[in-house]
Short mmCIF file of C-alpha atoms in Angstrom, two decimals:
data_model
loop_
_atom_site.label_atom_id
_atom_site.label_comp_id
_atom_site.label_asym_id
_atom_site.label_seq_id
_atom_site.Cartn_x
_atom_site.Cartn_y
_atom_site.Cartn_z
CA MET B 1 -12.86 28.17 -17.16
CA LYS B 2 -9.76 28.74 -15.18
CA VAL B 3 -6.25 28.17 -15.00
CA THR B 4 -5.23 24.97 -13.46
CA GLY B 5 -1.27 24.87 -14.24
CA LEU B 6 1.39 27.24 -14.45
CA ASN B 7 4.62 25.99 -15.51
CA ILE B 8 8.02 27.57 -16.29
CA HIS B 9 10.91 25.89 -17.85
CA PRO B 10 14.15 27.46 -17.06
CA LEU B 11 16.59 25.33 -18.88
CA LYS B 12 15.08 24.61 -22.66
CA SER B 13 14.54 20.78 -22.67
CA GLY B 14 14.83 20.40 -18.84
CA ARG B 15 12.22 19.81 -16.08
CA ALA B 16 9.24 21.98 -15.85
CA ILE B 17 8.96 24.16 -13.11
CA ALA B 18 5.35 24.50 -11.16
CA GLN B 19 4.22 27.77 -10.34
CA THR B 20 1.29 29.26 -8.13
CA SER B 21 1.80 33.01 -9.60
CA VAL B 22 3.76 34.30 -12.88
CA SER B 23 5.03 37.12 -14.21
CA ILE B 24 3.82 37.59 -17.93
CA GLN B 25 6.26 39.34 -20.02
CA ARG B 26 6.42 40.47 -23.85
CA ASP B 27 8.67 37.74 -24.65
CA GLY B 28 6.62 35.16 -22.59
CA LEU B 29 6.48 34.14 -18.73
CA ALA B 30 9.25 35.51 -16.38
CA GLY B 31 12.24 32.73 -16.53
CA ASP B 32 11.08 30.37 -19.36
CA ARG B 33 13.47 28.92 -21.45
CA ARG B 34 16.24 31.47 -20.39
CA PHE B 35 19.09 28.92 -20.46
CA MET B 36 19.73 26.00 -23.42
CA VAL B 37 22.57 23.71 -24.38
CA VAL B 38 24.00 24.01 -27.11
CA ASP B 39 26.79 22.29 -29.48
CA PRO B 40 30.33 23.64 -29.97
CA ASP B 41 29.13 25.14 -32.79
CA GLY B 42 26.31 26.92 -31.56
CA LYS B 43 23.27 24.69 -32.49
CA PHE B 44 20.62 24.43 -30.17
CA ILE B 45 20.57 20.63 -28.31
CA THR B 46 16.86 19.14 -26.83
CA GLN B 47 15.21 16.13 -26.02
CA ARG B 48 14.90 15.32 -29.24
CA GLU B 49 18.32 13.92 -29.83
CA LEU B 50 19.51 14.09 -25.91
CA GLN B 51 17.03 12.19 -23.85
CA LEU B 52 19.32 12.77 -20.27
CA LEU B 53 18.05 16.87 -20.24
CA ALA B 54 14.79 15.60 -18.98
CA GLN B 55 16.67 14.77 -15.83
CA VAL B 56 18.02 18.07 -15.77
CA GLU B 57 16.54 20.79 -13.15
CA ALA B 58 17.61 24.13 -13.47
CA THR B 59 16.78 26.76 -10.61
CA HIS B 60 17.65 30.20 -11.15
CA VAL B 61 19.90 32.37 -8.97
CA THR B 62 21.40 35.77 -8.88
CA GLY B 63 23.70 36.20 -12.03
CA GLY B 64 23.19 32.22 -13.34
CA VAL B 65 21.79 29.30 -12.94
CA HIS B 66 22.33 26.14 -10.69
CA LEU B 67 21.88 22.82 -12.42
CA LYS B 68 20.65 19.38 -10.93
CA MET B 69 21.11 15.79 -12.47
CA GLY B 70 20.85 13.10 -10.00
CA THR B 71 23.50 13.89 -7.28
CA ARG B 72 25.51 15.93 -9.58
CA THR B 73 25.04 19.48 -9.24
CA VAL B 74 27.01 22.98 -10.67
CA ALA B 75 26.45 26.16 -10.55
CA VAL B 76 26.81 28.71 -13.08
CA SER B 77 27.31 32.29 -13.66
CA PHE B 78 27.59 34.10 -16.27
CA ASP B 79 29.92 37.30 -18.28
CA PRO B 80 27.79 39.19 -20.33
CA ALA B 81 31.11 39.81 -22.33
CA LYS B 82 31.55 36.76 -23.48
CA ARG B 83 29.11 35.54 -25.81
CA LEU B 84 28.48 33.10 -28.99
CA ASP B 85 26.19 33.50 -31.50
CA VAL B 86 23.92 30.39 -31.22
CA ARG B 87 20.96 28.99 -33.34
CA VAL B 88 17.71 27.73 -32.45
CA TRP B 89 15.87 26.68 -35.81
CA ASP B 90 15.62 29.36 -38.03
CA SER B 91 16.56 32.30 -35.45
CA GLU B 92 20.55 33.22 -34.82
CA VAL B 93 20.72 34.76 -31.11
CA ASN B 94 24.04 36.47 -29.54
CA ALA B 95 23.83 35.43 -26.21
CA ALA B 96 26.34 35.08 -22.73
CA VAL B 97 28.24 31.56 -23.07
CA SER B 98 28.95 29.69 -19.58
CA GLU B 99 32.84 29.75 -18.95
CA ASP B 100 34.37 26.79 -19.67
CA ARG B 101 34.91 24.98 -16.57
CA VAL B 102 31.25 24.33 -17.02
CA ASN B 103 30.99 23.66 -20.29
CA THR B 104 33.31 20.98 -19.10
CA THR B 105 31.39 19.24 -16.29
CA LEU B 106 28.03 19.37 -18.60
CA SER B 107 30.17 18.00 -21.56
CA ASP B 108 31.07 15.07 -19.07
CA TRP B 109 27.50 15.13 -18.29
CA PHE B 110 26.16 14.16 -21.28
CA GLY B 111 28.89 12.35 -23.14
CA ARG B 112 29.08 14.99 -25.63
CA PRO B 113 30.73 18.20 -26.20
CA VAL B 114 28.28 20.81 -25.34
CA LYS B 115 27.91 24.50 -24.03
CA LEU B 116 25.45 26.27 -21.77
CA VAL B 117 24.37 29.96 -23.00
CA HIS B 118 21.74 32.35 -21.39
CA MET B 119 19.51 34.83 -22.89
CA ASP B 120 20.58 37.83 -21.14
CA ASP B 121 19.27 41.10 -21.04
CA GLN B 122 21.43 42.21 -24.35
CA ALA B 123 20.53 38.70 -26.19
CA ARG B 124 17.08 39.48 -28.82
CA ARG B 125 15.27 37.27 -30.74
CA ALA B 126 11.58 38.19 -32.54
CA VAL B 127 9.78 35.64 -34.52
CA GLY B 128 6.45 34.78 -35.79
CA GLU B 129 5.87 38.11 -37.79
CA GLU B 130 3.44 35.95 -40.00
CA TRP B 131 1.21 34.46 -37.38
CA ALA B 132 1.40 37.12 -35.18
CA GLY B 133 1.08 39.89 -37.49
CA THR B 134 4.39 41.76 -35.93
CA ALA B 135 7.28 39.59 -34.93
CA ALA B 136 6.89 38.27 -31.12
CA PRO B 137 9.86 38.61 -28.67
CA VAL B 138 10.79 34.87 -27.46
CA GLY B 139 13.46 33.41 -25.77
CA PHE B 140 14.69 30.06 -26.45
CA ALA B 141 11.36 28.46 -27.19
CA ASP B 142 10.86 26.61 -29.91
CA GLY B 143 8.64 29.42 -31.46
CA PHE B 144 6.49 31.81 -29.28
CA PRO B 145 6.61 33.23 -25.79
CA VAL B 146 3.56 31.01 -24.46
CA LEU B 147 2.12 27.85 -25.14
CA ILE B 148 -1.61 27.32 -23.76
CA THR B 149 -2.68 23.69 -23.74
CA THR B 150 -6.48 22.66 -21.98
CA THR B 151 -7.51 19.42 -19.36
CA ALA B 152 -10.51 18.58 -22.05
CA SER B 153 -8.24 17.72 -25.15
CA LEU B 154 -5.71 15.66 -22.79
CA ALA B 155 -8.68 13.76 -21.49
CA ASP B 156 -9.68 13.12 -25.08
CA LEU B 157 -6.66 12.13 -26.09
CA ASN B 158 -5.87 9.45 -23.39
CA VAL B 159 -9.67 8.22 -24.07
CA THR B 160 -8.06 7.66 -27.47
CA LEU B 161 -4.92 6.13 -26.28
CA ILE B 162 -6.81 3.54 -23.76
CA ALA B 163 -9.05 2.17 -26.82
CA LYS B 164 -5.49 1.52 -28.83
CA GLY B 165 -3.96 -0.48 -25.56
CA GLN B 166 -1.84 2.12 -24.28
CA GLU B 167 -1.43 3.81 -20.91
CA PRO B 168 -2.63 7.65 -20.43
CA VAL B 169 -0.21 10.24 -20.36
CA GLY B 170 0.13 13.48 -18.14
CA MET B 171 0.15 17.01 -19.31
CA ASP B 172 3.50 17.16 -18.54
CA ARG B 173 4.42 15.42 -21.71
CA PHE B 174 3.58 18.43 -23.82
CA ARG B 175 5.62 21.22 -22.10
CA THR B 176 3.01 23.66 -21.44
CA ASN B 177 2.92 27.33 -19.77
CA ILE B 178 -0.65 27.55 -18.59
CA LEU B 179 -3.11 25.09 -18.19
CA ILE B 180 -6.52 25.79 -18.56
CA ASP B 181 -9.23 23.75 -16.93
CA ASN B 182 -12.19 23.09 -19.70
CA ASP B 183 -15.13 20.64 -20.50
CA GLU B 184 -14.86 20.59 -24.40
CA PRO B 185 -11.98 18.84 -26.18
CA TRP B 186 -10.36 20.92 -28.52
CA GLU B 187 -12.61 23.62 -28.24
CA GLU B 188 -9.30 25.91 -27.86
CA ASP B 189 -9.01 25.88 -31.46
CA PHE B 190 -11.65 28.29 -31.65
CA TRP B 191 -10.25 30.67 -29.37
CA GLU B 192 -8.39 33.59 -30.86
CA SER B 193 -8.05 35.38 -28.17
CA VAL B 194 -8.54 35.02 -24.64
CA GLU B 195 -8.38 36.93 -21.16
CA ILE B 196 -6.26 35.84 -18.00
CA GLY B 197 -5.44 38.17 -15.46
CA GLY B 198 -6.43 41.03 -17.05
CA ILE B 199 -3.71 39.92 -20.19
CA THR B 200 -4.56 39.34 -23.24
CA PHE B 201 -3.09 36.40 -25.03
CA ASP B 202 -3.64 35.46 -29.02
CA LEU B 203 -3.56 31.77 -29.90
CA VAL B 204 -2.21 32.43 -33.19
CA LYS B 205 -0.25 28.97 -34.54
CA PRO B 206 -1.10 25.56 -33.18
CA CYS B 207 1.40 23.36 -31.97
CA ALA B 208 2.53 20.54 -33.87
CA ARG B 209 3.94 17.52 -31.55
CA CYS B 210 7.20 15.88 -32.28
CA ILE B 211 9.21 12.67 -30.69
CA MET B 212 9.48 14.70 -27.27
CA THR B 213 6.05 14.15 -26.21
CA THR B 214 6.59 10.17 -26.26
CA GLN B 215 9.05 10.44 -23.40
CA ASP B 216 9.18 10.18 -19.91
CA GLN B 217 9.86 13.53 -18.40
CA VAL B 218 11.56 12.31 -15.53
CA THR B 219 13.88 10.07 -17.08
CA GLY B 220 14.16 10.95 -20.61
CA ASP B 221 13.02 7.18 -21.57
CA ARG B 222 10.25 6.27 -24.40
CA ILE B 223 7.95 4.66 -22.59
CA GLY B 224 4.14 4.60 -21.85
CA GLY B 225 1.64 5.55 -23.84
CA ASN B 226 2.94 7.14 -27.63
CA PRO B 227 0.58 10.80 -27.79
CA ILE B 228 1.46 10.88 -31.50
CA GLN B 229 -0.29 7.98 -32.49
CA GLY B 230 -3.03 8.78 -30.33
CA LEU B 231 -3.23 12.20 -31.92
CA ALA B 232 -3.02 10.87 -35.46
CA GLU B 233 -6.64 9.34 -34.93
CA LYS B 234 -8.49 12.68 -35.41
CA ARG B 235 -5.56 15.70 -34.86
CA MET B 236 -3.51 15.30 -37.88
CA SER B 237 -2.87 18.90 -39.83
CA ALA B 238 -4.68 19.09 -43.21
CA ASP B 239 -2.78 22.43 -43.73
CA ARG B 240 0.80 22.48 -45.08
CA ARG B 241 1.85 25.82 -43.16
CA VAL B 242 2.00 23.47 -40.12
CA PRO B 243 2.14 19.72 -40.83
CA GLY B 244 1.97 16.79 -38.21
CA VAL B 245 -0.14 15.80 -35.10
CA LEU B 246 -1.43 18.97 -33.16
CA PHE B 247 -1.95 19.70 -29.26
CA GLY B 248 -2.16 23.26 -28.08
CA TRP B 249 -1.91 26.59 -29.33
CA ASN B 250 1.19 28.96 -29.12
CA ALA B 251 0.37 32.38 -27.75
CA VAL B 252 1.52 35.85 -28.17
CA PRO B 253 0.70 38.28 -24.73
CA ARG B 254 -0.23 41.18 -25.78
CA SER B 255 0.57 43.11 -22.52
CA GLU B 256 2.33 42.26 -19.36
CA GLY B 257 0.98 41.42 -15.95
CA THR B 258 0.64 38.62 -13.61
CA VAL B 259 -1.35 35.41 -13.97
CA ASN B 260 -2.21 33.02 -11.14
CA LEU B 261 -3.39 29.92 -10.44
CA GLY B 262 -7.10 29.68 -10.40
CA ASP B 263 -7.37 32.87 -12.56
CA GLU B 264 -10.58 32.80 -14.90
CA MET B 265 -10.06 32.64 -18.28
CA ARG B 266 -12.56 34.60 -20.55
CA ILE B 267 -12.71 34.30 -24.23
CA VAL B 268 -12.30 37.74 -26.06
CA LYS B 269 -12.90 36.90 -29.56
CA VAL B 270 -13.47 33.38 -31.75
CA ARG B 271 -12.42 31.83 -34.84
CA GLU B 272 -15.39 31.25 -37.40
CA ASP B 273 -13.62 28.05 -38.74
CA ARG B 274 -11.31 25.16 -36.83
CA TRP B 275 -8.20 24.67 -37.73
CA PRO B 276 -8.47 21.96 -40.79
CA MET B 277 -7.93 17.89 -40.08
CA LYS B 278 -7.01 15.27 -41.90
CA ILE B 279 -10.28 12.56 -41.97
CA ARG B 280 -8.69 9.16 -41.61
CA ALA B 281 -10.32 6.34 -43.46
#
């Protein structure tokens, strides 16, 4: 088994940027989900409620980020002294906030008042203690530093979608960080720890999927196959701690280093039991 996909998402809910090599830090892939759009009160905004975010491409530049949506662009710099308390689910983070002209520009793009914030060197966030053993540092990702998915599981999901008369979907719908090429669908349920590029990753919690998987990751439109309906056939969680349909695993890196396309993945430790799923009558 080897790595066949590496992606970062500089802007939370913005477009994925494919990589050939990534630096793995304790809080995830370098450059992943370091910027975020929030409402005026600091609450995070994603494609769930603002589908246009799928059209935004973010590129890191010295001291900030360059955003592009169609033909519109804006260069953003951040003053570390200008800060805002923001919320991602149950986490509160003191982040750097962009200047007013940028926030006005983005508000015009999206047709609603928004601000852009940055997880800079002063910002701190740690989550998942009950799953990871100790709280894991993380950027603006929903819950954990890294998301790992597999090719065989996507292929199996697409078999289900086609049988339901729907179009197959691409892995971009699942906004993965590390994609592993493998042969056995859903075998990742048994991986407790894996090693890639000399780095150990603990797979600590399956990833419950939401309406964003139904959205085209170029336009943001809800078109094509519906992964939620496909996953409901055999990937509906039977454990109340993680309700809903599951695809991929949230992972925590236990060291730092570099992962490259083509790197081999080695299973370090396996679980005795698969995550429980509901059986559809």
